[in-house]
GROMACS .gro file of C-alpha atoms in nm:
model
  467
    1UNK     CA    1   2.045   4.676  -4.820
    2UNK     CA    2   1.961   5.034  -4.913
    3UNK     CA    3   1.633   4.939  -5.081
    4UNK     CA    4   1.508   4.756  -4.773
    5UNK     CA    5   1.551   4.401  -4.904
    6UNK     CA    6   1.718   4.147  -4.676
    7UNK     CA    7   2.071   4.031  -4.756
    8UNK     CA    8   2.069   3.669  -4.629
    9UNK     CA    9   2.439   3.620  -4.682
   10UNK     CA   10   2.546   3.925  -4.479
   11UNK     CA   11   2.292   3.837  -4.207
   12UNK     CA   12   2.435   3.488  -4.174
   13UNK     CA   13   2.785   3.632  -4.150
   14UNK     CA   14   2.667   3.863  -3.875
   15UNK     CA   15   2.529   3.572  -3.673
   16UNK     CA   16   2.843   3.369  -3.733
   17UNK     CA   17   2.915   3.040  -3.900
   18UNK     CA   18   2.797   2.824  -3.614
   19UNK     CA   19   2.453   2.986  -3.621
   20UNK     CA   20   2.412   2.989  -3.998
   21UNK     CA   21   2.034   2.995  -3.986
   22UNK     CA   22   2.025   3.311  -3.775
   23UNK     CA   23   1.853   3.386  -3.445
   24UNK     CA   24   1.646   3.065  -3.446
   25UNK     CA   25   1.966   2.861  -3.422
   26UNK     CA   26   2.094   3.077  -3.141
   27UNK     CA   27   1.768   3.037  -2.950
   28UNK     CA   28   1.781   2.660  -2.992
   29UNK     CA   29   2.142   2.654  -2.873
   30UNK     CA   30   2.085   2.865  -2.562
   31UNK     CA   31   1.748   2.711  -2.473
   32UNK     CA   32   1.816   2.340  -2.512
   33UNK     CA   33   1.926   2.144  -2.207
   34UNK     CA   34   1.896   1.789  -2.340
   35UNK     CA   35   2.273   1.774  -2.385
   36UNK     CA   36   2.315   1.751  -2.009
   37UNK     CA   37   1.976   1.690  -1.848
   38UNK     CA   38   1.938   1.356  -2.028
   39UNK     CA   39   2.138   1.234  -1.728
   40UNK     CA   40   1.806   1.267  -1.538
   41UNK     CA   41   1.617   1.016  -1.755
   42UNK     CA   42   1.576   0.750  -1.485
   43UNK     CA   43   1.452   1.003  -1.230
   44UNK     CA   44   1.219   1.162  -1.487
   45UNK     CA   45   1.063   0.828  -1.574
   46UNK     CA   46   1.040   0.726  -1.209
   47UNK     CA   47   0.862   1.052  -1.126
   48UNK     CA   48   0.623   1.014  -1.417
   49UNK     CA   49   0.531   0.658  -1.319
   50UNK     CA   50   0.458   0.772  -0.963
   51UNK     CA   51   0.252   1.065  -1.095
   52UNK     CA   52   0.049   0.851  -1.337
   53UNK     CA   53  -0.016   0.590  -1.068
   54UNK     CA   54  -0.142   0.859  -0.830
   55UNK     CA   55  -0.363   1.017  -1.099
   56UNK     CA   56  -0.530   0.681  -1.163
   57UNK     CA   57  -0.569   0.610  -0.792
   58UNK     CA   58  -0.743   0.945  -0.748
   59UNK     CA   59  -0.971   0.883  -1.046
   60UNK     CA   60  -0.820   1.173  -1.244
   61UNK     CA   61  -0.720   0.945  -1.534
   62UNK     CA   62  -0.848   0.601  -1.630
   63UNK     CA   63  -0.670   0.287  -1.510
   64UNK     CA   64  -0.638   0.180  -1.874
   65UNK     CA   65  -0.452   0.499  -1.961
   66UNK     CA   66  -0.231   0.462  -1.654
   67UNK     CA   67  -0.137   0.108  -1.760
   68UNK     CA   68  -0.044   0.225  -2.110
   69UNK     CA   69   0.157   0.517  -1.968
   70UNK     CA   70   0.355   0.299  -1.726
   71UNK     CA   71   0.427   0.032  -1.986
   72UNK     CA   72   0.533   0.299  -2.235
   73UNK     CA   73   0.762   0.470  -1.985
   74UNK     CA   74   0.925   0.139  -1.893
   75UNK     CA   75   0.983   0.069  -2.263
   76UNK     CA   76   1.144   0.413  -2.303
   77UNK     CA   77   1.375   0.348  -2.008
   78UNK     CA   78   1.484   0.023  -2.169
   79UNK     CA   79   1.551   0.206  -2.496
   80UNK     CA   80   1.762   0.471  -2.325
   81UNK     CA   81   1.959   0.222  -2.117
   82UNK     CA   82   2.033   0.009  -2.424
   83UNK     CA   83   2.144   0.314  -2.627
   84UNK     CA   84   1.857   0.291  -2.875
   85UNK     CA   85   1.687   0.619  -2.787
   86UNK     CA   86   1.737   0.920  -3.012
   87UNK     CA   87   1.750   1.244  -2.813
   88UNK     CA   88   1.634   1.555  -3.000
   89UNK     CA   89   1.765   1.907  -2.934
   90UNK     CA   90   1.450   2.041  -3.098
   91UNK     CA   91   1.251   1.900  -2.803
   92UNK     CA   92   1.468   2.101  -2.560
   93UNK     CA   93   1.488   1.881  -2.251
   94UNK     CA   94   1.454   1.532  -2.109
   95UNK     CA   95   1.088   1.586  -2.017
   96UNK     CA   96   0.975   1.670  -2.370
   97UNK     CA   97   1.195   1.399  -2.526
   98UNK     CA   98   1.036   1.133  -2.306
   99UNK     CA   99   0.684   1.272  -2.355
  100UNK     CA  100   0.719   1.284  -2.734
  101UNK     CA  101   0.844   0.926  -2.747
  102UNK     CA  102   0.563   0.817  -2.515
  103UNK     CA  103   0.307   0.971  -2.752
  104UNK     CA  104   0.465   0.784  -3.042
  105UNK     CA  105   0.444   0.457  -2.851
  106UNK     CA  106   0.096   0.472  -2.691
  107UNK     CA  107  -0.091   0.748  -2.871
  108UNK     CA  108  -0.337   0.995  -2.713
  109UNK     CA  109  -0.315   0.843  -2.365
  110UNK     CA  110   0.031   0.997  -2.335
  111UNK     CA  111  -0.128   1.342  -2.327
  112UNK     CA  112  -0.297   1.261  -1.995
  113UNK     CA  113   0.034   1.216  -1.811
  114UNK     CA  114   0.096   1.588  -1.775
  115UNK     CA  115  -0.235   1.646  -1.594
  116UNK     CA  116  -0.186   1.834  -1.265
  117UNK     CA  117   0.183   1.898  -1.310
  118UNK     CA  118   0.421   2.139  -1.482
  119UNK     CA  119   0.774   2.108  -1.611
  120UNK     CA  120   0.861   2.331  -1.313
  121UNK     CA  121   0.772   2.073  -1.048
  122UNK     CA  122   0.878   1.791  -1.281
  123UNK     CA  123   1.236   1.915  -1.308
  124UNK     CA  124   1.241   1.986  -0.935
  125UNK     CA  125   1.153   1.626  -0.852
  126UNK     CA  126   1.396   1.485  -1.109
  127UNK     CA  127   1.682   1.695  -0.979
  128UNK     CA  128   1.607   1.631  -0.611
  129UNK     CA  129   1.597   1.259  -0.673
  130UNK     CA  130   1.929   1.273  -0.858
  131UNK     CA  131   2.100   1.483  -0.591
  132UNK     CA  132   1.963   1.259  -0.314
  133UNK     CA  133   2.101   0.950  -0.487
  134UNK     CA  134   2.435   1.123  -0.546
  135UNK     CA  135   2.456   1.220  -0.180
  136UNK     CA  136   2.391   0.857  -0.086
  137UNK     CA  137   2.676   0.752  -0.318
  138UNK     CA  138   2.898   1.018  -0.160
  139UNK     CA  139   2.818   0.889   0.188
  140UNK     CA  140   2.921   0.536   0.086
  141UNK     CA  141   3.241   0.666  -0.074
  142UNK     CA  142   3.333   0.869   0.235
  143UNK     CA  143   3.270   0.566   0.453
  144UNK     CA  144   3.514   0.366   0.241
  145UNK     CA  145   3.773   0.644   0.270
  146UNK     CA  146   3.731   0.660   0.648
  147UNK     CA  147   3.773   0.285   0.672
  148UNK     CA  148   4.098   0.309   0.474
  149UNK     CA  149   4.227   0.567   0.722
  150UNK     CA  150   4.119   0.355   1.020
  151UNK     CA  151   4.313   0.059   0.884
  152UNK     CA  152   4.629   0.268   0.837
  153UNK     CA  153   4.584   0.432   1.177
  154UNK     CA  154   4.557   0.094   1.346
  155UNK     CA  155   4.862  -0.031   1.161
  156UNK     CA  156   5.065   0.276   1.262
  157UNK     CA  157   4.928   0.370   1.605
  158UNK     CA  158   5.287   0.350   1.739
  159UNK     CA  159   5.470   0.492   1.435
  160UNK     CA  160   5.633   0.818   1.543
  161UNK     CA  161   5.644   1.115   1.307
  162UNK     CA  162   5.694   1.489   1.346
  163UNK     CA  163   5.388   1.700   1.409
  164UNK     CA  164   5.394   2.041   1.243
  165UNK     CA  165   5.262   2.389   1.298
  166UNK     CA  166   5.345   2.653   1.037
  167UNK     CA  167   5.511   2.361   0.853
  168UNK     CA  168   5.782   2.370   1.121
  169UNK     CA  169   5.855   2.073   1.347
  170UNK     CA  170   5.644   2.119   1.660
  171UNK     CA  171   5.599   1.804   1.871
  172UNK     CA  172   5.623   1.432   1.799
  173UNK     CA  173   5.297   1.259   1.712
  174UNK     CA  174   5.213   0.920   1.568
  175UNK     CA  175   5.119   0.857   1.209
  176UNK     CA  176   4.809   0.682   1.341
  177UNK     CA  177   4.708   1.001   1.520
  178UNK     CA  178   4.766   1.203   1.202
  179UNK     CA  179   4.546   0.958   1.010
  180UNK     CA  180   4.275   0.994   1.271
  181UNK     CA  181   4.271   1.370   1.214
  182UNK     CA  182   4.146   1.297   0.862
  183UNK     CA  183   3.895   1.046   0.997
  184UNK     CA  184   3.744   1.330   1.200
  185UNK     CA  185   3.740   1.563   0.898
  186UNK     CA  186   3.583   1.312   0.660
  187UNK     CA  187   3.348   1.203   0.938
  188UNK     CA  188   3.212   1.557   0.956
  189UNK     CA  189   3.178   1.556   0.576
  190UNK     CA  190   2.976   1.235   0.605
  191UNK     CA  191   2.755   1.397   0.867
  192UNK     CA  192   2.703   1.700   0.642
  193UNK     CA  193   2.598   1.464   0.362
  194UNK     CA  194   2.337   1.309   0.591
  195UNK     CA  195   2.205   1.651   0.691
  196UNK     CA  196   2.181   1.752   0.325
  197UNK     CA  197   1.975   1.441   0.251
  198UNK     CA  198   1.745   1.523   0.542
  199UNK     CA  199   1.698   1.881   0.421
  200UNK     CA  200   1.604   1.789   0.063
  201UNK     CA  201   1.387   1.489   0.148
  202UNK     CA  202   1.059   1.649   0.036
  203UNK     CA  203   0.851   1.576  -0.271
  204UNK     CA  204   0.803   1.865  -0.519
  205UNK     CA  205   0.541   1.690  -0.736
  206UNK     CA  206   0.207   1.864  -0.718
  207UNK     CA  207   0.339   2.217  -0.688
  208UNK     CA  208   0.271   2.244  -1.063
  209UNK     CA  209   0.385   2.570  -1.224
  210UNK     CA  210   0.390   2.767  -0.897
  211UNK     CA  211   0.041   2.770  -0.743
  212UNK     CA  212  -0.051   2.406  -0.698
  213UNK     CA  213  -0.342   2.249  -0.886
  214UNK     CA  214  -0.719   2.226  -0.869
  215UNK     CA  215  -0.716   1.850  -0.935
  216UNK     CA  216  -0.769   1.627  -0.628
  217UNK     CA  217  -0.412   1.490  -0.624
  218UNK     CA  218  -0.250   1.304  -0.336
  219UNK     CA  219   0.099   1.445  -0.286
  220UNK     CA  220   0.167   1.220   0.013
  221UNK     CA  221   0.112   0.920  -0.213
  222UNK     CA  222   0.373   1.033  -0.465
  223UNK     CA  223   0.608   1.125  -0.182
  224UNK     CA  224   0.591   0.768  -0.051
  225UNK     CA  225   0.630   0.621  -0.398
  226UNK     CA  226   0.945   0.826  -0.463
  227UNK     CA  227   1.098   0.766  -0.121
  228UNK     CA  228   1.059   1.121   0.008
  229UNK     CA  229   0.979   1.187   0.374
  230UNK     CA  230   0.687   1.421   0.293
  231UNK     CA  231   0.563   1.670   0.030
  232UNK     CA  232   0.700   2.022   0.016
  233UNK     CA  233   0.478   2.273   0.198
  234UNK     CA  234   0.477   2.578  -0.029
  235UNK     CA  235   0.425   2.554  -0.403
  236UNK     CA  236   0.606   2.882  -0.484
  237UNK     CA  237   0.914   2.786  -0.286
  238UNK     CA  238   0.904   2.436  -0.434
  239UNK     CA  239   0.964   2.546  -0.792
  240UNK     CA  240   1.198   2.827  -0.685
  241UNK     CA  241   1.418   2.621  -0.453
  242UNK     CA  242   1.767   2.512  -0.546
  243UNK     CA  243   1.894   2.510  -0.188
  244UNK     CA  244   1.942   2.136  -0.216
  245UNK     CA  245   2.177   2.182  -0.512
  246UNK     CA  246   2.365   2.461  -0.335
  247UNK     CA  247   2.395   2.250  -0.021
  248UNK     CA  248   2.528   1.957  -0.222
  249UNK     CA  249   2.790   2.187  -0.377
  250UNK     CA  250   2.879   2.334  -0.038
  251UNK     CA  251   2.921   1.986   0.111
  252UNK     CA  252   3.126   1.884  -0.191
  253UNK     CA  253   3.345   2.195  -0.166
  254UNK     CA  254   3.423   2.134   0.202
  255UNK     CA  255   3.499   1.767   0.142
  256UNK     CA  256   3.715   1.859  -0.157
  257UNK     CA  257   3.905   2.107   0.058
  258UNK     CA  258   3.982   1.828   0.306
  259UNK     CA  259   4.091   1.605   0.019
  260UNK     CA  260   4.310   1.884  -0.114
  261UNK     CA  261   4.485   1.931   0.220
  262UNK     CA  262   4.558   1.560   0.232
  263UNK     CA  263   4.676   1.565  -0.129
  264UNK     CA  264   4.918   1.846  -0.045
  265UNK     CA  265   5.061   1.642   0.240
  266UNK     CA  266   5.101   1.339   0.014
  267UNK     CA  267   5.287   1.554  -0.239
  268UNK     CA  268   5.519   1.683   0.036
  269UNK     CA  269   5.565   1.348   0.207
  270UNK     CA  270   5.657   1.174  -0.119
  271UNK     CA  271   5.946   1.412  -0.198
  272UNK     CA  272   6.299   1.284  -0.153
  273UNK     CA  273   6.354   1.560   0.105
  274UNK     CA  274   6.082   1.414   0.330
  275UNK     CA  275   6.057   1.055   0.209
  276UNK     CA  276   5.781   0.969   0.458
  277UNK     CA  277   5.583   0.766   0.202
  278UNK     CA  278   5.628   0.595  -0.130
  279UNK     CA  279   5.349   0.588  -0.388
  280UNK     CA  280   5.320   0.290  -0.618
  281UNK     CA  281   5.323   0.317  -0.995
  282UNK     CA  282   4.943   0.291  -0.985
  283UNK     CA  283   4.913   0.645  -0.847
  284UNK     CA  284   5.221   0.817  -0.989
  285UNK     CA  285   5.390   0.878  -1.323
  286UNK     CA  286   5.742   0.923  -1.453
  287UNK     CA  287   5.898   1.221  -1.621
  288UNK     CA  288   5.934   1.234  -1.999
  289UNK     CA  289   6.300   1.342  -1.974
  290UNK     CA  290   6.412   1.273  -1.615
  291UNK     CA  291   6.421   0.896  -1.553
  292UNK     CA  292   6.473   0.929  -1.178
  293UNK     CA  293   6.145   1.116  -1.123
  294UNK     CA  294   5.825   0.969  -0.979
  295UNK     CA  295   5.554   1.231  -0.982
  296UNK     CA  296   5.252   1.218  -0.744
  297UNK     CA  297   5.010   1.302  -1.026
  298UNK     CA  298   4.701   1.146  -0.866
  299UNK     CA  299   4.742   1.359  -0.553
  300UNK     CA  300   4.805   1.671  -0.760
  301UNK     CA  301   4.491   1.610  -0.965
  302UNK     CA  302   4.283   1.560  -0.649
  303UNK     CA  303   4.420   1.893  -0.528
  304UNK     CA  304   4.319   2.056  -0.857
  305UNK     CA  305   3.966   1.913  -0.858
  306UNK     CA  306   3.892   2.132  -0.556
  307UNK     CA  307   3.914   2.439  -0.778
  308UNK     CA  308   3.651   2.299  -1.014
  309UNK     CA  309   3.416   2.210  -0.730
  310UNK     CA  310   3.458   2.547  -0.559
  311UNK     CA  311   3.393   2.714  -0.894
  312UNK     CA  312   3.069   2.522  -0.936
  313UNK     CA  313   2.947   2.638  -0.595
  314UNK     CA  314   3.028   3.002  -0.668
  315UNK     CA  315   2.870   2.977  -1.013
  316UNK     CA  316   2.535   2.850  -0.885
  317UNK     CA  317   2.531   3.091  -0.592
  318UNK     CA  318   2.576   3.370  -0.846
  319UNK     CA  319   2.297   3.236  -1.070
  320UNK     CA  320   2.052   3.221  -0.779
  321UNK     CA  321   2.139   3.542  -0.597
  322UNK     CA  322   1.914   3.780  -0.793
  323UNK     CA  323   1.622   3.561  -0.901
  324UNK     CA  324   1.269   3.668  -0.807
  325UNK     CA  325   1.015   3.402  -0.714
  326UNK     CA  326   0.916   3.167  -0.867
  327UNK     CA  327   1.080   2.982  -1.158
  328UNK     CA  328   1.315   3.152  -1.403
  329UNK     CA  329   1.499   2.996  -1.694
  330UNK     CA  330   1.828   3.095  -1.528
  331UNK     CA  331   1.779   2.791  -1.308
  332UNK     CA  332   1.852   2.567  -1.605
  333UNK     CA  333   2.218   2.648  -1.532
  334UNK     CA  334   2.207   2.450  -1.207
  335UNK     CA  335   2.258   2.098  -1.340
  336UNK     CA  336   2.588   2.119  -1.521
  337UNK     CA  337   2.754   2.264  -1.211
  338UNK     CA  338   2.619   1.987  -0.989
  339UNK     CA  339   2.693   1.710  -1.239
  340UNK     CA  340   3.052   1.828  -1.285
  341UNK     CA  341   3.113   1.869  -0.912
  342UNK     CA  342   2.965   1.526  -0.838
  343UNK     CA  343   3.186   1.359  -1.095
  344UNK     CA  344   3.495   1.542  -0.967
  345UNK     CA  345   3.421   1.456  -0.603
  346UNK     CA  346   3.352   1.089  -0.675
  347UNK     CA  347   3.680   1.059  -0.863
  348UNK     CA  348   3.880   1.246  -0.598
  349UNK     CA  349   3.746   1.030  -0.313
  350UNK     CA  350   3.811   0.710  -0.509
  351UNK     CA  351   4.166   0.819  -0.593
  352UNK     CA  352   4.244   0.916  -0.235
  353UNK     CA  353   4.101   0.592  -0.098
  354UNK     CA  354   4.322   0.402  -0.339
  355UNK     CA  355   4.631   0.603  -0.247
  356UNK     CA  356   4.581   0.559   0.127
  357UNK     CA  357   4.548   0.183   0.094
  358UNK     CA  358   4.831   0.155  -0.159
  359UNK     CA  359   5.105   0.383  -0.024
  360UNK     CA  360   5.410   0.250   0.158
  361UNK     CA  361   5.475   0.415   0.495
  362UNK     CA  362   5.846   0.469   0.564
  363UNK     CA  363   5.843   0.455   0.942
  364UNK     CA  364   6.220   0.487   0.969
  365UNK     CA  365   6.219   0.822   0.789
  366UNK     CA  366   5.928   0.945   0.996
  367UNK     CA  367   6.097   0.852   1.322
  368UNK     CA  368   6.425   1.015   1.220
  369UNK     CA  369   6.244   1.336   1.134
  370UNK     CA  370   6.034   1.324   1.452
  371UNK     CA  371   6.335   1.394   1.668
  372UNK     CA  372   6.464   1.683   1.461
  373UNK     CA  373   6.400   2.049   1.532
  374UNK     CA  374   6.404   1.995   1.909
  375UNK     CA  375   6.055   1.852   1.896
  376UNK     CA  376   6.071   1.735   2.261
  377UNK     CA  377   6.136   2.087   2.395
  378UNK     CA  378   5.780   2.111   2.527
  379UNK     CA  379   5.831   1.782   2.710
  380UNK     CA  380   6.136   1.932   2.881
  381UNK     CA  381   5.934   2.237   2.986
  382UNK     CA  382   5.647   2.017   3.110
  383UNK     CA  383   5.894   1.810   3.317
  384UNK     CA  384   6.028   2.126   3.480
  385UNK     CA  385   5.673   2.228   3.572
  386UNK     CA  386   5.572   1.884   3.691
  387UNK     CA  387   5.892   1.769   3.869
  388UNK     CA  388   6.077   2.091   3.959
  389UNK     CA  389   5.769   2.301   4.037
  390UNK     CA  390   5.858   2.589   3.802
  391UNK     CA  391   5.586   2.815   3.665
  392UNK     CA  392   5.537   2.728   3.299
  393UNK     CA  393   5.670   3.066   3.177
  394UNK     CA  394   5.991   3.011   3.373
  395UNK     CA  395   6.016   2.656   3.243
  396UNK     CA  396   5.966   2.788   2.891
  397UNK     CA  397   6.260   3.027   2.942
  398UNK     CA  398   6.486   2.752   3.081
  399UNK     CA  399   6.395   2.524   2.791
  400UNK     CA  400   6.476   2.799   2.543
  401UNK     CA  401   6.826   2.826   2.693
  402UNK     CA  402   6.868   2.448   2.664
  403UNK     CA  403   6.763   2.458   2.297
  404UNK     CA  404   7.009   2.740   2.231
  405UNK     CA  405   7.290   2.536   2.391
  406UNK     CA  406   7.202   2.228   2.185
  407UNK     CA  407   7.196   2.439   1.868
  408UNK     CA  408   7.540   2.582   1.948
  409UNK     CA  409   7.676   2.231   2.001
  410UNK     CA  410   7.500   2.091   1.694
  411UNK     CA  411   7.325   1.817   1.893
  412UNK     CA  412   6.977   1.719   2.010
  413UNK     CA  413   6.836   1.794   2.356
  414UNK     CA  414   6.876   1.432   2.464
  415UNK     CA  415   7.247   1.457   2.381
  416UNK     CA  416   7.314   1.732   2.635
  417UNK     CA  417   7.476   1.611   2.957
  418UNK     CA  418   7.310   1.630   3.297
  419UNK     CA  419   7.578   1.876   3.409
  420UNK     CA  420   7.506   2.106   3.113
  421UNK     CA  421   7.134   2.105   3.190
  422UNK     CA  422   7.195   2.163   3.562
  423UNK     CA  423   7.414   2.460   3.473
  424UNK     CA  424   7.103   2.611   3.312
  425UNK     CA  425   6.884   2.521   3.612
  426UNK     CA  426   7.002   2.341   3.926
  427UNK     CA  427   6.675   2.151   3.986
  428UNK     CA  428   6.722   1.938   3.672
  429UNK     CA  429   6.764   1.568   3.759
  430UNK     CA  430   6.859   1.257   3.563
  431UNK     CA  431   6.490   1.164   3.523
  432UNK     CA  432   6.455   1.440   3.266
  433UNK     CA  433   6.612   1.214   3.003
  434UNK     CA  434   6.311   0.983   3.030
  435UNK     CA  435   6.097   1.243   2.852
  436UNK     CA  436   6.341   1.361   2.587
  437UNK     CA  437   6.290   1.070   2.346
  438UNK     CA  438   6.018   1.092   2.084
  439UNK     CA  439   5.866   0.761   2.201
  440UNK     CA  440   5.836   0.891   2.557
  441UNK     CA  441   5.693   1.216   2.429
  442UNK     CA  442   5.406   1.059   2.234
  443UNK     CA  443   5.338   0.804   2.509
  444UNK     CA  444   5.291   1.088   2.758
  445UNK     CA  445   5.016   1.259   2.557
  446UNK     CA  446   4.737   1.059   2.719
  447UNK     CA  447   4.472   1.332   2.735
  448UNK     CA  448   4.146   1.246   2.559
  449UNK     CA  449   4.202   1.279   2.186
  450UNK     CA  450   4.580   1.293   2.230
  451UNK     CA  451   4.852   1.124   2.028
  452UNK     CA  452   4.943   0.850   2.279
  453UNK     CA  453   4.908   0.513   2.103
  454UNK     CA  454   4.654   0.397   2.362
  455UNK     CA  455   4.439   0.704   2.289
  456UNK     CA  456   4.471   0.651   1.914
  457UNK     CA  457   4.349   0.292   1.948
  458UNK     CA  458   4.061   0.408   2.166
  459UNK     CA  459   3.949   0.654   1.898
  460UNK     CA  460   3.985   0.390   1.625
  461UNK     CA  461   3.757   0.157   1.823
  462UNK     CA  462   3.501   0.438   1.871
  463UNK     CA  463   3.494   0.513   1.500
  464UNK     CA  464   3.461   0.152   1.396
  465UNK     CA  465   3.153   0.130   1.618
  466UNK     CA  466   3.020   0.463   1.490
  467UNK     CA  467   3.048   0.353   1.127
   0.00000   0.00000   0.00000
């Protein structure tokens, strides 16, 4: 107002209805993380118990205080798990919520728990523990998905289908071989998960705010108690590091991309135009107005989850890209991205595992399609090289002429007569018809890792041992 007095009403309108009390409400809203980091309660309590036990072992706090602290923390965990714990936004985060409740339960001894640590190394240990456990869950889920593919591959090692490049019919393959392609992809994802666990398997506790501590702590002791391989080796890096979260998101994004490619194939295969598979009602829905429709919604949603997971990776990369050492509050934005991506990935893997085990394979439709588009043309060219001694480029040219003739007659290569093929090249013999069927084509691909049923079964056996 003109006389210098404060107009509370106009100020509140300026801040907006949601923040009626002004800048204090805005600060509370932007600063509080308890709405999402309460997910870390078990890791926070586990880290605190390990820390208190180490402090007592080193003579930094009394055994009596350690006993009270541990019993209080265990009581708090029971309260949270039973839904009887009241989280407070005023206390900002999971650490302060647990510490305040501990003080209410055991009194002054609670104040000794935070000796020789900071919220900076505390959140680092909580988050590492959570990500490590999530990676272990992801590894188990990927193993289950791989096993589903191995079962379908074994069942359909001889089932012929068209192989595609550029989404055009290329050469015949088997459905088992196609399944094994995804086994390889998800196997690499599983390996990446294991590498990510190895990279993060260091204990942040003891780095304190950024410089370590003057108390005689034993960081190796807390590392063992929390299941870490060893303590981190630089206190500044320890509280600055979110590589482990970025690596989890990168692993998740690559795995989600593989899931999305598979989802796209399921969508295509389930169309009436392809008809290679049939999804059950458990993983599809009907149309609200078209009674004949059966929509592959589960596959489409798996495909869409990839966008969310990729977005989480880009978001956290962007948060971290300009941060100076050591800790900055920006890093509070790491958890929601990881939590969301983890939930999306878990759901996508579970849905895809269910679809692979549940879908009906229509081998007749696959076989019919496998012979279309002159898919055995390469076999014809290979025969000319192998049996007639032609250079491959010449054989390629002869085969092209044969395809053109078949197209003009509206028939397949195997339907051309011996005389017609000999008119294109005189060295063609009747034995060429032995390689122009799709069954003969796939059986001939015996090179290591090829589509021949015997090779497919060999790779299935290798993977079952590897798992």
